[in-house]
PDB file of N, CA, C and O in Angstrom:
ATOM      1  N   PHE A 125       0.760  -1.200  -0.004  1.00 87.00           N
ATOM      2  CA  PHE A 125      -0.037  -0.039  -0.028  1.00 87.00           C
ATOM      3  C   PHE A 125       0.840   1.232   0.029  1.00 87.00           C
ATOM      4  O   PHE A 125       0.429   2.255  -0.481  1.00 87.00           O
ATOM      5  N   THR A 126       2.043   1.152   0.499  1.00 89.00           N
ATOM      6  CA  THR A 126       2.926   2.356   0.545  1.00 89.00           C
ATOM      7  C   THR A 126       3.249   2.782  -0.842  1.00 89.00           C
ATOM      8  O   THR A 126       3.265   3.971  -1.146  1.00 89.00           O
ATOM      9  N   SER A 127       3.520   1.873  -1.731  1.00 90.00           N
ATOM     10  CA  SER A 127       3.864   2.223  -3.086  1.00 90.00           C
ATOM     11  C   SER A 127       2.734   2.823  -3.830  1.00 90.00           C
ATOM     12  O   SER A 127       2.861   3.798  -4.609  1.00 90.00           O
ATOM     13  N   ILE A 128       1.548   2.416  -3.563  1.00 89.00           N
ATOM     14  CA  ILE A 128       0.299   3.028  -4.195  1.00 89.00           C
ATOM     15  C   ILE A 128       0.135   4.435  -3.635  1.00 89.00           C
ATOM     16  O   ILE A 128      -0.144   5.345  -4.383  1.00 89.00           O
ATOM     17  N   TYR A 129       0.350   4.612  -2.357  1.00 89.00           N
ATOM     18  CA  TYR A 129       0.233   5.923  -1.692  1.00 89.00           C
ATOM     19  C   TYR A 129       1.215   6.889  -2.268  1.00 89.00           C
ATOM     20  O   TYR A 129       0.839   8.003  -2.625  1.00 89.00           O
ATOM     21  N   VAL A 130       2.492   6.442  -2.449  1.00 88.00           N
ATOM     22  CA  VAL A 130       3.503   7.371  -2.965  1.00 88.00           C
ATOM     23  C   VAL A 130       3.210   7.657  -4.465  1.00 88.00           C
ATOM     24  O   VAL A 130       3.364   8.782  -4.896  1.00 88.00           O
ATOM     25  N   ALA A 131       2.738   6.607  -5.270  1.00 88.00           N
ATOM     26  CA  ALA A 131       2.403   6.870  -6.608  1.00 88.00           C
ATOM     27  C   ALA A 131       1.317   7.910  -6.805  1.00 88.00           C
ATOM     28  O   ALA A 131       1.314   8.741  -7.669  1.00 88.00           O
ATOM     29  N   CYS A 132       0.292   7.796  -5.889  1.00 88.00           N
ATOM     30  CA  CYS A 132      -0.749   8.834  -5.994  1.00 88.00           C
ATOM     31  C   CYS A 132      -0.258  10.173  -5.672  1.00 88.00           C
ATOM     32  O   CYS A 132      -0.682  11.221  -6.335  1.00 88.00           O
ATOM     33  N   LYS A 133       0.648  10.307  -4.741  1.00 84.00           N
ATOM     34  CA  LYS A 133       1.252  11.684  -4.431  1.00 84.00           C
ATOM     35  C   LYS A 133       2.059  12.188  -5.583  1.00 84.00           C
ATOM     36  O   LYS A 133       1.971  13.321  -5.981  1.00 84.00           O
ATOM     37  N   VAL A 134       2.878  11.335  -6.232  1.00 80.00           N
ATOM     38  CA  VAL A 134       3.721  11.751  -7.330  1.00 80.00           C
ATOM     39  C   VAL A 134       2.866  12.191  -8.508  1.00 80.00           C
ATOM     40  O   VAL A 134       3.126  13.117  -9.177  1.00 80.00           O
ATOM     41  N   GLU A 135       1.747  11.471  -8.723  1.00 81.00           N
ATOM     42  CA  GLU A 135       0.875  11.850  -9.845  1.00 81.00           C
ATOM     43  C   GLU A 135      -0.173  12.947  -9.493  1.00 81.00           C
ATOM     44  O   GLU A 135      -1.050  13.224 -10.280  1.00 81.00           O
ATOM     45  N   GLU A 136       0.019  13.525  -8.337  1.00 80.00           N
ATOM     46  CA  GLU A 136      -0.842  14.637  -7.882  1.00 80.00           C
ATOM     47  C   GLU A 136      -2.304  14.218  -7.825  1.00 80.00           C
ATOM     48  O   GLU A 136      -3.231  14.916  -8.100  1.00 80.00           O
ATOM     49  N   ASN A 137      -2.542  12.955  -7.395  1.00 85.00           N
ATOM     50  CA  ASN A 137      -3.818  12.432  -7.188  1.00 85.00           C
ATOM     51  C   ASN A 137      -3.944  11.910  -5.774  1.00 85.00           C
ATOM     52  O   ASN A 137      -4.093  10.772  -5.490  1.00 85.00           O
ATOM     53  N   TYR A 138      -3.753  12.890  -4.841  1.00 85.00           N
ATOM     54  CA  TYR A 138      -3.594  12.575  -3.418  1.00 85.00           C
ATOM     55  C   TYR A 138      -4.825  11.835  -2.874  1.00 85.00           C
ATOM     56  O   TYR A 138      -5.985  12.217  -3.115  1.00 85.00           O
ATOM     57  N   ILE A 139      -4.546  10.847  -2.030  1.00 87.00           N
ATOM     58  CA  ILE A 139      -5.493  10.186  -1.279  1.00 87.00           C
ATOM     59  C   ILE A 139      -4.935   9.927   0.067  1.00 87.00           C
ATOM     60  O   ILE A 139      -3.788   9.540   0.216  1.00 87.00           O
ATOM     61  N   CYS A 140      -5.639  10.217   1.183  1.00 90.00           N
ATOM     62  CA  CYS A 140      -5.051  10.063   2.521  1.00 90.00           C
ATOM     63  C   CYS A 140      -4.844   8.592   2.792  1.00 90.00           C
ATOM     64  O   CYS A 140      -5.568   7.709   2.305  1.00 90.00           O
ATOM     65  N   ALA A 141      -3.881   8.277   3.642  1.00 91.00           N
ATOM     66  CA  ALA A 141      -3.548   6.977   3.974  1.00 91.00           C
ATOM     67  C   ALA A 141      -4.693   6.169   4.609  1.00 91.00           C
ATOM     68  O   ALA A 141      -4.914   4.971   4.450  1.00 91.00           O
ATOM     69  N   GLU A 142      -5.478   6.957   5.376  1.00 91.00           N
ATOM     70  CA  GLU A 142      -6.650   6.277   6.070  1.00 91.00           C
ATOM     71  C   GLU A 142      -7.652   5.796   5.060  1.00 91.00           C
ATOM     72  O   GLU A 142      -8.207   4.667   5.181  1.00 91.00           O
ATOM     73  N   ASP A 143      -7.958   6.609   4.055  1.00 90.00           N
ATOM     74  CA  ASP A 143      -8.890   6.199   2.984  1.00 90.00           C
ATOM     75  C   ASP A 143      -8.331   5.071   2.155  1.00 90.00           C
ATOM     76  O   ASP A 143      -9.095   4.134   1.771  1.00 90.00           O
ATOM     77  N   LEU A 144      -7.087   5.079   1.885  1.00 88.00           N
ATOM     78  CA  LEU A 144      -6.443   4.016   1.026  1.00 88.00           C
ATOM     79  C   LEU A 144      -6.517   2.703   1.753  1.00 88.00           C
ATOM     80  O   LEU A 144      -6.721   1.653   1.126  1.00 88.00           O
ATOM     81  N   THR A 145      -6.316   2.683   3.125  1.00 91.00           N
ATOM     82  CA  THR A 145      -6.222   1.309   3.792  1.00 91.00           C
ATOM     83  C   THR A 145      -7.539   0.926   4.490  1.00 91.00           C
ATOM     84  O   THR A 145      -7.567  -0.240   4.920  1.00 91.00           O
ATOM     85  N   LYS A 146      -8.538   1.762   4.554  1.00 88.00           N
ATOM     86  CA  LYS A 146      -9.663   1.381   5.411  1.00 88.00           C
ATOM     87  C   LYS A 146     -10.466   0.161   4.918  1.00 88.00           C
ATOM     88  O   LYS A 146     -10.958  -0.616   5.703  1.00 88.00           O
ATOM     89  N   ASN A 147     -10.518   0.009   3.676  1.00 85.00           N
ATOM     90  CA  ASN A 147     -11.328  -1.188   3.127  1.00 85.00           C
ATOM     91  C   ASN A 147     -10.474  -2.472   3.137  1.00 85.00           C
ATOM     92  O   ASN A 147     -11.011  -3.514   2.797  1.00 85.00           O
ATOM     93  N   HIS A 148      -9.195  -2.367   3.413  1.00 86.00           N
ATOM     94  CA  HIS A 148      -8.337  -3.507   3.374  1.00 86.00           C
ATOM     95  C   HIS A 148      -7.760  -3.904   4.709  1.00 86.00           C
ATOM     96  O   HIS A 148      -6.862  -4.786   4.822  1.00 86.00           O
ATOM     97  N   LYS A 149      -8.252  -3.240   5.757  1.00 85.00           N
ATOM     98  CA  LYS A 149      -7.940  -3.581   7.087  1.00 85.00           C
ATOM     99  C   LYS A 149      -6.402  -3.504   7.325  1.00 85.00           C
ATOM    100  O   LYS A 149      -5.804  -4.352   7.968  1.00 85.00           O
ATOM    101  N   GLN A 150      -5.783  -2.514   6.741  1.00 87.00           N
ATOM    102  CA  GLN A 150      -4.340  -2.201   6.925  1.00 87.00           C
ATOM    103  C   GLN A 150      -4.171  -1.029   7.833  1.00 87.00           C
ATOM    104  O   GLN A 150      -5.074  -0.192   7.966  1.00 87.00           O
ATOM    105  N   ASN A 151      -3.049  -0.982   8.468  1.00 90.00           N
ATOM    106  CA  ASN A 151      -2.729   0.115   9.389  1.00 90.00           C
ATOM    107  C   ASN A 151      -2.210   1.319   8.567  1.00 90.00           C
ATOM    108  O   ASN A 151      -1.116   1.215   7.973  1.00 90.00           O
ATOM    109  N   PRO A 152      -2.883   2.469   8.581  1.00 92.00           N
ATOM    110  CA  PRO A 152      -2.350   3.585   7.827  1.00 92.00           C
ATOM    111  C   PRO A 152      -1.012   4.101   8.368  1.00 92.00           C
ATOM    112  O   PRO A 152      -0.232   4.698   7.633  1.00 92.00           O
ATOM    113  N   GLY A 153      -0.749   3.943   9.678  1.00 92.00           N
ATOM    114  CA  GLY A 153       0.511   4.281  10.224  1.00 92.00           C
ATOM    115  C   GLY A 153       1.678   3.570   9.591  1.00 92.00           C
ATOM    116  O   GLY A 153       2.807   4.168   9.397  1.00 92.00           O
ATOM    117  N   VAL A 154       1.470   2.310   9.215  1.00 92.00           N
ATOM    118  CA  VAL A 154       2.552   1.537   8.587  1.00 92.00           C
ATOM    119  C   VAL A 154       2.828   2.171   7.210  1.00 92.00           C
ATOM    120  O   VAL A 154       4.007   2.315   6.776  1.00 92.00           O
ATOM    121  N   VAL A 155       1.794   2.527   6.482  1.00 90.00           N
ATOM    122  CA  VAL A 155       1.976   3.140   5.151  1.00 90.00           C
ATOM    123  C   VAL A 155       2.796   4.444   5.296  1.00 90.00           C
ATOM    124  O   VAL A 155       3.732   4.685   4.539  1.00 90.00           O
ATOM    125  N   LEU A 156       2.393   5.245   6.246  1.00 91.00           N
ATOM    126  CA  LEU A 156       3.133   6.520   6.446  1.00 91.00           C
ATOM    127  C   LEU A 156       4.509   6.336   6.904  1.00 91.00           C
ATOM    128  O   LEU A 156       5.423   7.107   6.459  1.00 91.00           O
ATOM    129  N   ASN A 157       4.756   5.386   7.748  1.00 92.00           N
ATOM    130  CA  ASN A 157       6.131   5.190   8.241  1.00 92.00           C
ATOM    131  C   ASN A 157       7.037   4.636   7.162  1.00 92.00           C
ATOM    132  O   ASN A 157       8.261   4.901   7.092  1.00 92.00           O
ATOM    133  N   ASN A 158       6.534   3.846   6.234  1.00 91.00           N
ATOM    134  CA  ASN A 158       7.325   3.281   5.172  1.00 91.00           C
ATOM    135  C   ASN A 158       7.506   4.241   3.975  1.00 91.00           C
ATOM    136  O   ASN A 158       8.321   3.959   3.119  1.00 91.00           O
ATOM    137  N   GLU A 159       6.679   5.289   3.934  1.00 91.00           N
ATOM    138  CA  GLU A 159       6.822   6.247   2.807  1.00 91.00           C
ATOM    139  C   GLU A 159       8.165   6.807   2.659  1.00 91.00           C
ATOM    140  O   GLU A 159       8.813   6.799   1.551  1.00 91.00           O
ATOM    141  N   VAL A 160       8.777   7.370   3.698  1.00 88.00           N
ATOM    142  CA  VAL A 160      10.120   7.989   3.646  1.00 88.00           C
ATOM    143  C   VAL A 160      11.129   7.025   3.208  1.00 88.00           C
ATOM    144  O   VAL A 160      12.016   7.276   2.347  1.00 88.00           O
ATOM    145  N   ASN A 161      11.092   5.797   3.721  1.00 91.00           N
ATOM    146  CA  ASN A 161      12.069   4.742   3.345  1.00 91.00           C
ATOM    147  C   ASN A 161      11.958   4.343   1.892  1.00 91.00           C
ATOM    148  O   ASN A 161      12.964   4.207   1.218  1.00 91.00           O
ATOM    149  N   LEU A 162      10.712   4.246   1.387  1.00 91.00           N
ATOM    150  CA  LEU A 162      10.500   3.860  -0.017  1.00 91.00           C
ATOM    151  C   LEU A 162      11.019   4.953  -0.962  1.00 91.00           C
ATOM    152  O   LEU A 162      11.795   4.642  -1.859  1.00 91.00           O
ATOM    153  N   VAL A 163      10.722   6.220  -0.627  1.00 89.00           N
ATOM    154  CA  VAL A 163      11.170   7.308  -1.471  1.00 89.00           C
ATOM    155  C   VAL A 163      12.722   7.389  -1.473  1.00 89.00           C
ATOM    156  O   VAL A 163      13.341   7.676  -2.459  1.00 89.00           O
ATOM    157  N   HIS A 164      13.290   7.180  -0.263  1.00 89.00           N
ATOM    158  CA  HIS A 164      14.723   7.222  -0.127  1.00 89.00           C
ATOM    159  C   HIS A 164      15.357   6.081  -0.937  1.00 89.00           C
ATOM    160  O   HIS A 164      16.372   6.329  -1.643  1.00 89.00           O
ATOM    161  N   GLN A 165      14.886   4.852  -0.846  1.00 90.00           N
ATOM    162  CA  GLN A 165      15.385   3.765  -1.585  1.00 90.00           C
ATOM    163  C   GLN A 165      15.316   3.924  -3.094  1.00 90.00           C
ATOM    164  O   GLN A 165      16.186   3.466  -3.837  1.00 90.00           O
ATOM    165  N   LEU A 166      14.238   4.615  -3.541  1.00 89.00           N
ATOM    166  CA  LEU A 166      14.072   4.905  -4.972  1.00 89.00           C
ATOM    167  C   LEU A 166      14.921   6.090  -5.437  1.00 89.00           C
ATOM    168  O   LEU A 166      14.991   6.348  -6.614  1.00 89.00           O
ATOM    169  N   LYS A 167      15.485   6.824  -4.439  1.00 88.00           N
ATOM    170  CA  LYS A 167      16.258   7.999  -4.768  1.00 88.00           C
ATOM    171  C   LYS A 167      15.460   9.013  -5.520  1.00 88.00           C
ATOM    172  O   LYS A 167      15.841   9.674  -6.491  1.00 88.00           O
ATOM    173  N   TYR A 168      14.188   9.174  -5.082  1.00 82.00           N
ATOM    174  CA  TYR A 168      13.278  10.065  -5.665  1.00 82.00           C
ATOM    175  C   TYR A 168      13.302  11.371  -4.957  1.00 82.00           C
ATOM    176  O   TYR A 168      13.384  11.432  -3.772  1.00 82.00           O
ATOM    177  N   ASP A 169      13.202  12.479  -5.769  1.00 77.00           N
ATOM    178  CA  ASP A 169      13.208  13.826  -5.205  1.00 77.00           C
ATOM    179  C   ASP A 169      11.901  14.486  -5.512  1.00 77.00           C
ATOM    180  O   ASP A 169      11.569  14.683  -6.670  1.00 77.00           O
ATOM    181  N   PHE A 170      11.178  14.923  -4.560  1.00 72.00           N
ATOM    182  CA  PHE A 170       9.892  15.578  -4.779  1.00 72.00           C
ATOM    183  C   PHE A 170       9.997  17.048  -5.254  1.00 72.00           C
ATOM    184  O   PHE A 170       9.076  17.655  -5.702  1.00 72.00           O
ATOM    185  N   ILE A 171      11.198  17.610  -5.197  1.00 76.00           N
ATOM    186  CA  ILE A 171      11.463  18.972  -5.570  1.00 76.00           C
ATOM    187  C   ILE A 171      11.621  19.079  -7.063  1.00 76.00           C
ATOM    188  O   ILE A 171      12.461  18.322  -7.644  1.00 76.00           O
ATOM    189  N   CYS A 172      10.929  19.970  -7.699  1.00 74.00           N
ATOM    190  CA  CYS A 172      11.063  20.158  -9.172  1.00 74.00           C
ATOM    191  C   CYS A 172      11.551  21.650  -9.270  1.00 74.00           C
ATOM    192  O   CYS A 172      10.765  22.553  -9.057  1.00 74.00           O
ATOM    193  N   HIS A 173      12.741  21.757  -9.775  1.00 74.00           N
ATOM    194  CA  HIS A 173      13.326  23.119  -9.907  1.00 74.00           C
ATOM    195  C   HIS A 173      12.850  23.743 -11.314  1.00 74.00           C
ATOM    196  O   HIS A 173      12.938  22.996 -12.299  1.00 74.00           O
ATOM    197  N   THR A 174      12.319  24.933 -11.210  1.00 76.00           N
ATOM    198  CA  THR A 174      11.817  25.533 -12.380  1.00 76.00           C
ATOM    199  C   THR A 174      12.521  26.956 -12.539  1.00 76.00           C
ATOM    200  O   THR A 174      13.024  27.504 -11.553  1.00 76.00           O
ATOM    201  N   PRO A 175      12.645  27.458 -13.742  1.00 78.00           N
ATOM    202  CA  PRO A 175      13.335  28.672 -13.912  1.00 78.00           C
ATOM    203  C   PRO A 175      12.509  29.940 -13.650  1.00 78.00           C
ATOM    204  O   PRO A 175      12.971  31.071 -13.823  1.00 78.00           O
ATOM    205  N   TYR A 176      11.282  29.822 -13.168  1.00 77.00           N
ATOM    206  CA  TYR A 176      10.409  30.952 -13.056  1.00 77.00           C
ATOM    207  C   TYR A 176      10.826  32.019 -12.082  1.00 77.00           C
ATOM    208  O   TYR A 176      10.740  33.187 -12.322  1.00 77.00           O
ATOM    209  N   ARG A 177      11.412  31.612 -10.977  1.00 78.00           N
ATOM    210  CA  ARG A 177      11.857  32.607 -10.007  1.00 78.00           C
ATOM    211  C   ARG A 177      13.030  33.423 -10.510  1.00 78.00           C
ATOM    212  O   ARG A 177      13.056  34.598 -10.410  1.00 78.00           O
ATOM    213  N   ALA A 178      13.932  32.726 -11.168  1.00 82.00           N
ATOM    214  CA  ALA A 178      15.064  33.436 -11.740  1.00 82.00           C
ATOM    215  C   ALA A 178      14.663  34.362 -12.918  1.00 82.00           C
ATOM    216  O   ALA A 178      15.120  35.500 -13.027  1.00 82.00           O
ATOM    217  N   LEU A 179      13.642  33.925 -13.709  1.00 79.00           N
ATOM    218  CA  LEU A 179      13.106  34.779 -14.758  1.00 79.00           C
ATOM    219  C   LEU A 179      12.427  35.980 -14.224  1.00 79.00           C
ATOM    220  O   LEU A 179      12.637  37.082 -14.757  1.00 79.00           O
ATOM    221  N   GLN A 180      11.668  35.866 -13.151  1.00 79.00           N
ATOM    222  CA  GLN A 180      11.054  36.970 -12.504  1.00 79.00           C
ATOM    223  C   GLN A 180      12.037  37.971 -12.053  1.00 79.00           C
ATOM    224  O   GLN A 180      11.861  39.172 -12.158  1.00 79.00           O
ATOM    225  N   GLY A 181      13.084  37.496 -11.392  1.00 81.00           N
ATOM    226  CA  GLY A 181      14.168  38.327 -10.888  1.00 81.00           C
ATOM    227  C   GLY A 181      14.816  39.085 -12.039  1.00 81.00           C
ATOM    228  O   GLY A 181      15.138  40.320 -11.899  1.00 81.00           O
ATOM    229  N   MET A 182      15.046  38.446 -13.207  1.00 79.00           N
ATOM    230  CA  MET A 182      15.741  39.108 -14.341  1.00 79.00           C
ATOM    231  C   MET A 182      14.745  40.208 -14.882  1.00 79.00           C
ATOM    232  O   MET A 182      15.203  41.321 -15.192  1.00 79.00           O
ATOM    233  N   ILE A 183      13.428  39.915 -14.968  1.00 78.00           N
ATOM    234  CA  ILE A 183      12.505  40.902 -15.371  1.00 78.00           C
ATOM    235  C   ILE A 183      12.465  42.105 -14.511  1.00 78.00           C
ATOM    236  O   ILE A 183      12.481  43.237 -14.924  1.00 78.00           O
ATOM    237  N   ASP A 184      12.441  41.853 -13.186  1.00 79.00           N
ATOM    238  CA  ASP A 184      12.482  42.989 -12.269  1.00 79.00           C
ATOM    239  C   ASP A 184      13.710  43.774 -12.357  1.00 79.00           C
ATOM    240  O   ASP A 184      13.641  45.039 -12.338  1.00 79.00           O
ATOM    241  N   ASP A 185      14.895  43.167 -12.519  1.00 79.00           N
ATOM    242  CA  ASP A 185      16.151  43.856 -12.723  1.00 79.00           C
ATOM    243  C   ASP A 185      16.126  44.700 -14.006  1.00 79.00           C
ATOM    244  O   ASP A 185      16.559  45.864 -13.990  1.00 79.00           O
ATOM    245  N   LEU A 186      15.634  44.143 -15.046  1.00 77.00           N
ATOM    246  CA  LEU A 186      15.504  44.936 -16.307  1.00 77.00           C
ATOM    247  C   LEU A 186      14.519  46.095 -16.171  1.00 77.00           C
ATOM    248  O   LEU A 186      14.845  47.170 -16.674  1.00 77.00           O
ATOM    249  N   ALA A 187      13.497  45.957 -15.453  1.00 76.00           N
ATOM    250  CA  ALA A 187      12.517  47.035 -15.242  1.00 76.00           C
ATOM    251  C   ALA A 187      13.155  48.147 -14.419  1.00 76.00           C
ATOM    252  O   ALA A 187      12.837  49.363 -14.706  1.00 76.00           O
ATOM    253  N   ASN A 188      13.971  47.787 -13.483  1.00 76.00           N
ATOM    254  CA  ASN A 188      14.599  48.842 -12.653  1.00 76.00           C
ATOM    255  C   ASN A 188      15.794  49.542 -13.277  1.00 76.00           C
ATOM    256  O   ASN A 188      16.158  50.618 -12.861  1.00 76.00           O
ATOM    257  N   THR A 189      16.404  48.893 -14.226  1.00 74.00           N
ATOM    258  CA  THR A 189      17.659  49.473 -14.825  1.00 74.00           C
ATOM    259  C   THR A 189      17.541  49.857 -16.251  1.00 74.00           C
ATOM    260  O   THR A 189      18.429  50.417 -16.794  1.00 74.00           O
ATOM    261  N   SER A 190      16.367  49.703 -16.839  1.00 64.00           N
ATOM    262  CA  SER A 190      16.285  49.920 -18.313  1.00 64.00           C
ATOM    263  C   SER A 190      15.203  50.858 -18.656  1.00 64.00           C
ATOM    264  O   SER A 190      14.122  50.866 -18.064  1.00 64.00           O
ATOM    265  N   ALA A 191      15.502  51.731 -19.671  1.00 65.00           N
ATOM    266  CA  ALA A 191      14.454  52.641 -20.170  1.00 65.00           C
ATOM    267  C   ALA A 191      13.447  51.894 -21.036  1.00 65.00           C
ATOM    268  O   ALA A 191      12.351  52.453 -21.326  1.00 65.00           O
ATOM    269  N   SER A 192      13.757  50.684 -21.385  1.00 63.00           N
ATOM    270  CA  SER A 192      12.818  49.888 -22.239  1.00 63.00           C
ATOM    271  C   SER A 192      11.739  49.275 -21.432  1.00 63.00           C
ATOM    272  O   SER A 192      10.923  48.496 -22.090  1.00 63.00           O
ATOM    273  N   ALA A 193      11.586  49.508 -20.230  1.00 64.00           N
ATOM    274  CA  ALA A 193      10.634  48.847 -19.324  1.00 64.00           C
ATOM    275  C   ALA A 193       9.216  49.208 -19.747  1.00 64.00           C
ATOM    276  O   ALA A 193       8.268  48.486 -19.377  1.00 64.00           O
ATOM    277  N   GLU A 194       9.041  50.301 -20.455  1.00 71.00           N
ATOM    278  CA  GLU A 194       7.721  50.748 -20.839  1.00 71.00           C
ATOM    279  C   GLU A 194       7.331  50.248 -22.273  1.00 71.00           C
ATOM    280  O   GLU A 194       6.218  50.584 -22.676  1.00 71.00           O
ATOM    281  N   THR A 195       8.198  49.558 -22.944  1.00 74.00           N
ATOM    282  CA  THR A 195       7.878  49.154 -24.293  1.00 74.00           C
ATOM    283  C   THR A 195       6.870  48.002 -24.253  1.00 74.00           C
ATOM    284  O   THR A 195       6.812  47.254 -23.312  1.00 74.00           O
ATOM    285  N   PRO A 196       6.055  47.892 -25.302  1.00 78.00           N
ATOM    286  CA  PRO A 196       5.068  46.797 -25.312  1.00 78.00           C
ATOM    287  C   PRO A 196       5.637  45.451 -25.303  1.00 78.00           C
ATOM    288  O   PRO A 196       5.058  44.547 -24.687  1.00 78.00           O
ATOM    289  N   ILE A 197       6.845  45.250 -25.882  1.00 74.00           N
ATOM    290  CA  ILE A 197       7.431  43.874 -25.814  1.00 74.00           C
ATOM    291  C   ILE A 197       7.850  43.536 -24.375  1.00 74.00           C
ATOM    292  O   ILE A 197       7.618  42.406 -23.922  1.00 74.00           O
ATOM    293  N   PHE A 198       8.369  44.491 -23.650  1.00 73.00           N
ATOM    294  CA  PHE A 198       8.779  44.205 -22.330  1.00 73.00           C
ATOM    295  C   PHE A 198       7.531  43.953 -21.409  1.00 73.00           C
ATOM    296  O   PHE A 198       7.572  43.067 -20.648  1.00 73.00           O
ATOM    297  N   GLN A 199       6.441  44.751 -21.662  1.00 75.00           N
ATOM    298  CA  GLN A 199       5.279  44.515 -20.849  1.00 75.00           C
ATOM    299  C   GLN A 199       4.639  43.116 -21.148  1.00 75.00           C
ATOM    300  O   GLN A 199       4.141  42.524 -20.269  1.00 75.00           O
ATOM    301  N   GLU A 200       4.713  42.672 -22.430  1.00 79.00           N
ATOM    302  CA  GLU A 200       4.204  41.410 -22.808  1.00 79.00           C
ATOM    303  C   GLU A 200       5.039  40.275 -22.117  1.00 79.00           C
ATOM    304  O   GLU A 200       4.507  39.335 -21.560  1.00 79.00           O
ATOM    305  N   LEU A 201       6.384  40.463 -22.066  1.00 74.00           N
ATOM    306  CA  LEU A 201       7.243  39.504 -21.352  1.00 74.00           C
ATOM    307  C   LEU A 201       6.878  39.420 -19.914  1.00 74.00           C
ATOM    308  O   LEU A 201       6.813  38.359 -19.292  1.00 74.00           O
ATOM    309  N   LYS A 202       6.750  40.586 -19.307  1.00 73.00           N
ATOM    310  CA  LYS A 202       6.370  40.656 -17.873  1.00 73.00           C
ATOM    311  C   LYS A 202       5.041  39.992 -17.612  1.00 73.00           C
ATOM    312  O   LYS A 202       4.895  39.219 -16.608  1.00 73.00           O
ATOM    313  N   ASN A 203       4.024  40.253 -18.425  1.00 77.00           N
ATOM    314  CA  ASN A 203       2.739  39.615 -18.218  1.00 77.00           C
ATOM    315  C   ASN A 203       2.805  38.126 -18.448  1.00 77.00           C
ATOM    316  O   ASN A 203       2.082  37.341 -17.676  1.00 77.00           O
ATOM    317  N   THR A 204       3.563  37.630 -19.363  1.00 76.00           N
ATOM    318  CA  THR A 204       3.686  36.182 -19.652  1.00 76.00           C
ATOM    319  C   THR A 204       4.361  35.540 -18.470  1.00 76.00           C
ATOM    320  O   THR A 204       4.003  34.421 -18.083  1.00 76.00           O
ATOM    321  N   ALA A 205       5.360  36.214 -17.851  1.00 69.00           N
ATOM    322  CA  ALA A 205       6.133  35.580 -16.739  1.00 69.00           C
ATOM    323  C   ALA A 205       5.221  35.515 -15.478  1.00 69.00           C
ATOM    324  O   ALA A 205       5.477  34.614 -14.631  1.00 69.00           O
ATOM    325  N   GLN A 206       4.239  36.358 -15.402  1.00 65.00           N
ATOM    326  CA  GLN A 206       3.413  36.303 -14.131  1.00 65.00           C
ATOM    327  C   GLN A 206       2.304  35.339 -14.430  1.00 65.00           C
ATOM    328  O   GLN A 206       1.808  34.520 -14.113  1.00 65.00           O
TER     329      GLN A 206
END
């Protein structure tokens, strides 16, 4: 049940451990205790690094230091990043 629980989390289809185990007479505490070990053994990382924070910082820097901050192209870039 732990692998099913982790798979649901990874696929963003969360189901609580109690609901997952209640019809099968399993202890949800066992599922939760084994979750960390399973993820560690699979060497899985839940963190997904994206460039959006760096992009927003670059846009802010450009807006503060550039006269082109008022151009339509810059405004479109800024709106797309948000």
